[in-house]
PDB file of C-alpha atoms in Angstrom:
ATOM      1  CA  MET A   1     122.802 105.197 109.570  1.00 86.00           C
ATOM      2  CA  ALA A   2     120.633 104.811 106.647  1.00 93.00           C
ATOM      3  CA  LYS A   3     117.399 103.136 106.855  1.00 94.00           C
ATOM      4  CA  VAL A   4     114.378 101.788 105.028  1.00 96.00           C
ATOM      5  CA  MET A   5     110.780 102.651 105.904  1.00 96.00           C
ATOM      6  CA  ILE A   6     108.408 100.059 104.749  1.00 95.00           C
ATOM      7  CA  LEU A   7     105.056 101.580 104.394  1.00 96.00           C
ATOM      8  CA  CYS A   8     101.868  99.529 104.644  1.00 95.00           C
ATOM      9  CA  GLY A   9      98.161 100.481 104.524  1.00 96.00           C
ATOM     10  CA  LYS A  10      94.990 100.253 102.488  1.00 96.00           C
ATOM     11  CA  VAL A  11      94.553 102.246  99.172  1.00 94.00           C
ATOM     12  CA  ALA A  12      94.377 105.947  99.699  1.00 95.00           C
ATOM     13  CA  ALA A  13      95.583 105.777 103.356  1.00 95.00           C
ATOM     14  CA  GLY A  14      98.241 108.410 102.623  1.00 93.00           C
ATOM     15  CA  LYS A  15     101.266 106.167 101.937  1.00 94.00           C
ATOM     16  CA  THR A  16     102.478 108.115  98.754  1.00 91.00           C
ATOM     17  CA  THR A  17     101.713 111.547 100.185  1.00 91.00           C
ATOM     18  CA  PHE A  18     103.668 110.666 103.295  1.00 93.00           C
ATOM     19  CA  ALA A  19     106.589 109.082 101.272  1.00 94.00           C
ATOM     20  CA  GLN A  20     106.722 112.382  99.141  1.00 92.00           C
ATOM     21  CA  GLN A  21     106.653 114.814 102.202  1.00 90.00           C
ATOM     22  CA  TYR A  22     109.238 112.711 104.090  1.00 89.00           C
ATOM     23  CA  SER A  23     111.492 112.463 101.142  1.00 88.00           C
ATOM     24  CA  ASP A  24     111.407 116.144 100.444  1.00 81.00           C
ATOM     25  CA  ASP A  25     112.513 116.851 104.029  1.00 75.00           C
ATOM     26  CA  GLN A  26     114.913 113.988 104.413  1.00 79.00           C
ATOM     27  CA  GLN A  27     116.421 113.468 101.032  1.00 79.00           C
ATOM     28  CA  THR A  28     115.180 109.947 100.756  1.00 92.00           C
ATOM     29  CA  VAL A  29     114.603 107.795  97.728  1.00 94.00           C
ATOM     30  CA  ILE A  30     111.113 106.528  97.078  1.00 94.00           C
ATOM     31  CA  LEU A  31     110.527 103.101  95.645  1.00 93.00           C
ATOM     32  CA  SER A  32     106.928 102.935  94.480  1.00 90.00           C
ATOM     33  CA  ILE A  33     105.277  99.744  93.390  1.00 84.00           C
ATOM     34  CA  ASP A  34     102.350 101.876  91.834  1.00 80.00           C
ATOM     35  CA  ASP A  35     104.625 103.918  89.678  1.00 80.00           C
ATOM     36  CA  LEU A  36     106.470 100.921  88.113  1.00 80.00           C
ATOM     37  CA  ALA A  37     103.259  98.699  87.842  1.00 76.00           C
ATOM     38  CA  ILE A  38     101.443 101.398  85.995  1.00 75.00           C
ATOM     39  CA  ARG A  39     104.251 101.688  83.545  1.00 76.00           C
ATOM     40  CA  LEU A  40     104.423  97.960  83.110  1.00 77.00           C
ATOM     41  CA  GLN A  41     100.617  97.280  82.919  1.00 73.00           C
ATOM     42  CA  ASP A  42      98.132 100.068  82.086  1.00 64.00           C
ATOM     43  CA  HIS A  43      95.156  98.113  83.395  1.00 65.00           C
ATOM     44  CA  CYS A  44      94.312  95.728  86.132  1.00 65.00           C
ATOM     45  CA  GLN A  45      94.739  92.043  85.048  1.00 73.00           C
ATOM     46  CA  GLY A  46      93.347  90.357  88.138  1.00 72.00           C
ATOM     47  CA  PRO A  47      94.395  89.562  91.485  1.00 72.00           C
ATOM     48  CA  GLN A  48      96.755  86.673  90.633  1.00 81.00           C
ATOM     49  CA  ALA A  49      98.579  88.669  87.751  1.00 80.00           C
ATOM     50  CA  LEU A  50      98.736  91.756  90.227  1.00 76.00           C
ATOM     51  CA  GLN A  51     100.306  89.609  92.951  1.00 78.00           C
ATOM     52  CA  ALA A  52     102.854  88.096  90.539  1.00 84.00           C
ATOM     53  CA  LEU A  53     103.769  91.524  89.280  1.00 83.00           C
ATOM     54  CA  GLU A  54     104.005  92.891  92.889  1.00 84.00           C
ATOM     55  CA  ARG A  55     106.395  89.871  93.821  1.00 86.00           C
ATOM     56  CA  ASN A  56     108.636  90.686  91.048  1.00 88.00           C
ATOM     57  CA  ILE A  57     108.721  94.441  91.691  1.00 88.00           C
ATOM     58  CA  ARG A  58     109.263  93.776  95.334  1.00 88.00           C
ATOM     59  CA  ALA A  59     112.270  91.500  94.613  1.00 91.00           C
ATOM     60  CA  TYR A  60     113.569  94.199  92.190  1.00 92.00           C
ATOM     61  CA  ASP A  61     113.183  97.013  94.808  1.00 92.00           C
ATOM     62  CA  CYS A  62     114.821  95.059  97.574  1.00 93.00           C
ATOM     63  CA  LEU A  63     117.983  94.900  95.363  1.00 94.00           C
ATOM     64  CA  LEU A  64     117.752  98.654  94.621  1.00 94.00           C
ATOM     65  CA  MET A  65     117.088  99.274  98.324  1.00 94.00           C
ATOM     66  CA  GLN A  66     120.215  97.266  99.245  1.00 95.00           C
ATOM     67  CA  GLN A  67     122.388  99.383  96.839  1.00 95.00           C
ATOM     68  CA  LEU A  68     120.861 102.691  98.145  1.00 94.00           C
ATOM     69  CA  ILE A  69     121.487 101.669 101.832  1.00 95.00           C
ATOM     70  CA  ASN A  70     125.136 100.611 100.756  1.00 93.00           C
ATOM     71  CA  LYS A  71     125.609 104.113  99.625  1.00 93.00           C
ATOM     72  CA  GLY A  72     124.222 105.519 102.867  1.00 93.00           C
ATOM     73  CA  MET A  73     120.889 106.810 101.469  1.00 94.00           C
ATOM     74  CA  ASN A  74     117.576 106.326 103.120  1.00 94.00           C
ATOM     75  CA  CYS A  75     114.656 104.870 101.092  1.00 95.00           C
ATOM     76  CA  ILE A  76     110.883 104.253 101.430  1.00 95.00           C
ATOM     77  CA  LEU A  77     109.198 101.252 100.072  1.00 94.00           C
ATOM     78  CA  ASP A  78     105.811 102.684  99.027  1.00 93.00           C
ATOM     79  CA  HIS A  79     104.234  99.276  98.222  1.00 87.00           C
ATOM     80  CA  GLY A  80     101.216  98.934 100.527  1.00 86.00           C
ATOM     81  CA  HIS A  81     102.385  95.562 101.740  1.00 86.00           C
ATOM     82  CA  TRP A  82      98.697  94.295 101.934  1.00 87.00           C
ATOM     83  CA  SER A  83      99.830  90.780 102.826  1.00 90.00           C
ATOM     84  CA  ARG A  84     101.478  89.556 105.757  1.00 93.00           C
ATOM     85  CA  GLU A  85     103.858  87.565 103.506  1.00 92.00           C
ATOM     86  CA  SER A  86     104.978  90.695 101.523  1.00 91.00           C
ATOM     87  CA  ARG A  87     105.814  92.479 104.873  1.00 94.00           C
ATOM     88  CA  LYS A  88     107.550  89.383 106.174  1.00 93.00           C
ATOM     89  CA  GLU A  89     109.481  88.932 102.984  1.00 93.00           C
ATOM     90  CA  VAL A  90     110.920  92.520 103.024  1.00 94.00           C
ATOM     91  CA  ILE A  91     111.607  92.489 106.731  1.00 95.00           C
ATOM     92  CA  GLN A  92     113.458  89.064 106.446  1.00 95.00           C
ATOM     93  CA  PHE A  93     115.420  90.605 103.406  1.00 96.00           C
ATOM     94  CA  CYS A  94     116.394  93.481 105.653  1.00 96.00           C
ATOM     95  CA  LYS A  95     117.353  91.295 108.609  1.00 96.00           C
ATOM     96  CA  ALA A  96     119.405  89.044 106.328  1.00 97.00           C
ATOM     97  CA  HIS A  97     121.372  91.998 104.866  1.00 96.00           C
ATOM     98  CA  LYS A  98     121.537  93.816 108.119  1.00 96.00           C
ATOM     99  CA  ILE A  99     119.572  96.892 106.868  1.00 96.00           C
ATOM    100  CA  ASN A 100     117.989  99.176 109.419  1.00 96.00           C
ATOM    101  CA  TYR A 101     114.313  99.361 108.871  1.00 95.00           C
ATOM    102  CA  GLU A 102     111.075 100.560 110.199  1.00 95.00           C
ATOM    103  CA  LEU A 103     107.436  99.274 109.300  1.00 96.00           C
ATOM    104  CA  ILE A 104     104.985 102.039 109.270  1.00 96.00           C
ATOM    105  CA  TRP A 105     101.295 101.329 109.100  1.00 96.00           C
ATOM    106  CA  LEU A 106      99.329 104.269 107.650  1.00 96.00           C
ATOM    107  CA  ARG A 107      95.519 104.348 108.514  1.00 95.00           C
ATOM    108  CA  CYS A 108      92.620 106.625 107.457  1.00 95.00           C
ATOM    109  CA  PRO A 109      88.925 106.513 107.689  1.00 95.00           C
ATOM    110  CA  LYS A 110      87.244 105.093 104.864  1.00 95.00           C
ATOM    111  CA  TRP A 111      85.179 108.198 104.013  1.00 95.00           C
ATOM    112  CA  ILE A 112      88.388 110.265 103.555  1.00 94.00           C
ATOM    113  CA  ARG A 113      89.936 107.629 101.435  1.00 95.00           C
ATOM    114  CA  LEU A 114      86.858 107.741  99.188  1.00 96.00           C
ATOM    115  CA  GLN A 115      87.151 111.456  98.943  1.00 95.00           C
ATOM    116  CA  ARG A 116      90.758 111.113  98.028  1.00 94.00           C
ATOM    117  CA  LEU A 117      90.047 108.515  95.348  1.00 95.00           C
ATOM    118  CA  GLN A 118      87.373 110.581  93.818  1.00 96.00           C
ATOM    119  CA  LYS A 119      89.778 113.592  93.529  1.00 95.00           C
ATOM    120  CA  ARG A 120      92.569 111.409  92.209  1.00 91.00           C
ATOM    121  CA  ASN A 121      90.304 109.719  89.623  1.00 93.00           C
ATOM    122  CA  GLU A 122      89.035 113.155  88.393  1.00 94.00           C
ATOM    123  CA  THR A 123      92.632 114.268  88.030  1.00 92.00           C
ATOM    124  CA  LEU A 124      93.515 111.181  86.015  1.00 89.00           C
ATOM    125  CA  VAL A 125      90.719 111.673  83.678  1.00 92.00           C
ATOM    126  CA  LYS A 126      91.227 115.348  83.322  1.00 92.00           C
ATOM    127  CA  LYS A 127      94.901 115.281  82.639  1.00 89.00           C
ATOM    128  CA  HIS A 128      94.861 112.058  80.663  1.00 84.00           C
ATOM    129  CA  GLU A 129      97.345 110.599  82.942  1.00 82.00           C
ATOM    130  CA  LYS A 130      98.182 106.786  83.406  1.00 79.00           C
ATOM    131  CA  GLY A 131      96.806 105.319  86.478  1.00 79.00           C
ATOM    132  CA  TYR A 132      94.145 103.152  87.958  1.00 80.00           C
ATOM    133  CA  LEU A 133      90.666 104.382  88.441  1.00 87.00           C
ATOM    134  CA  ILE A 134      89.304 103.157  91.642  1.00 91.00           C
ATOM    135  CA  ASP A 135      85.841 103.396  92.521  1.00 93.00           C
ATOM    136  CA  GLN A 136      84.018 102.378  95.684  1.00 94.00           C
ATOM    137  CA  GLU A 137      83.369  98.959  94.445  1.00 95.00           C
ATOM    138  CA  LYS A 138      87.030  98.488  93.729  1.00 92.00           C
ATOM    139  CA  LEU A 139      88.112  99.967  96.999  1.00 94.00           C
ATOM    140  CA  GLU A 140      85.905  97.420  98.775  1.00 95.00           C
ATOM    141  CA  ARG A 141      87.614  94.560  96.881  1.00 91.00           C
ATOM    142  CA  PHE A 142      91.025  95.915  97.687  1.00 90.00           C
ATOM    143  CA  ASP A 143      90.250  96.325 101.346  1.00 94.00           C
ATOM    144  CA  GLN A 144      89.389  92.766 101.569  1.00 93.00           C
ATOM    145  CA  TRP A 145      93.011  91.985 100.173  1.00 90.00           C
ATOM    146  CA  PHE A 146      94.544  93.870 103.132  1.00 94.00           C
ATOM    147  CA  GLU A 147      95.622  91.419 105.908  1.00 94.00           C
ATOM    148  CA  GLU A 148      95.649  93.274 109.259  1.00 93.00           C
ATOM    149  CA  LEU A 149      98.762  93.226 111.027  1.00 94.00           C
ATOM    150  CA  THR A 150      99.400  90.477 113.571  1.00 93.00           C
ATOM    151  CA  GLU A 151     100.142  91.158 117.272  1.00 93.00           C
ATOM    152  CA  GLU A 152     103.783  90.438 116.617  1.00 91.00           C
ATOM    153  CA  GLU A 153     103.955  92.771 113.652  1.00 92.00           C
ATOM    154  CA  LYS A 154     102.194  95.511 115.747  1.00 92.00           C
ATOM    155  CA  SER A 155     104.809  95.235 118.386  1.00 90.00           C
ATOM    156  CA  HIS A 156     107.356  96.380 115.983  1.00 89.00           C
ATOM    157  CA  THR A 157     105.332  98.988 113.947  1.00 94.00           C
ATOM    158  CA  ARG A 158     104.722 102.628 114.108  1.00 94.00           C
ATOM    159  CA  CYS A 159     101.216 103.496 113.389  1.00 94.00           C
ATOM    160  CA  LEU A 160     100.437 106.842 111.682  1.00 94.00           C
ATOM    161  CA  TYR A 161      96.639 107.741 111.650  1.00 93.00           C
ATOM    162  CA  PHE A 162      94.996 110.409 109.714  1.00 90.00           C
ATOM    163  CA  ASP A 163      93.322 112.840 112.238  1.00 87.00           C
ATOM    164  CA  GLU A 164      90.055 114.322 110.863  1.00 85.00           C
ATOM    165  CA  LYS A 165      90.141 117.399 112.894  1.00 87.00           C
ATOM    166  CA  SER A 166      93.662 118.487 112.096  1.00 88.00           C
ATOM    167  CA  GLY A 167      94.092 117.042 108.695  1.00 84.00           C
ATOM    168  CA  LYS A 168      97.475 115.486 109.727  1.00 87.00           C
ATOM    169  CA  LEU A 169      99.013 112.175 110.402  1.00 88.00           C
ATOM    170  CA  ILE A 170      99.407 111.481 114.208  1.00 89.00           C
ATOM    171  CA  GLU A 171     101.273 108.644 115.741  1.00 91.00           C
ATOM    172  CA  LYS A 172      98.951 106.252 117.497  1.00 86.00           C
ATOM    173  CA  LYS A 173      99.833 103.685 119.808  1.00 80.00           C
ATOM    174  CA  LEU A 174      98.860 100.066 118.757  1.00 77.00           C
TER     175      LEU A 174
END
């Protein structure tokens, strides 16, 4: 049975990398909010504009997700889902349309996330690619926007944590 994996986590926690690796192995379609947002807006226009854009993309991706699921294809929503409301909205959509889903929370130490962002920023500049440059100040701001999962959410969530020793994602009990 096809399912949707709803990814949540802070910036540079490994959501996109996880989605790419999983989709390569499982023939899964990735619906990425970052990819679409960057194509629609090439610079950040503030939190309200970003939230409005994300709501519109999320609504559109839910429609695409439903079409994919109806065709028997798995998909990953690589959205971050920083707010409880965004997680709730997608989960309610899945329940209303009888879509099998799994909420996955990716977590990673901040110092590793900073290293990842530095590398990503350097690549964006070097290759002249479209994307948001995120420095430590922006990371701090974005981290404040992430709403921790509630106890209710945690009871239905798989948590993957980046293990510093092995360099791999490991499942962690919440």
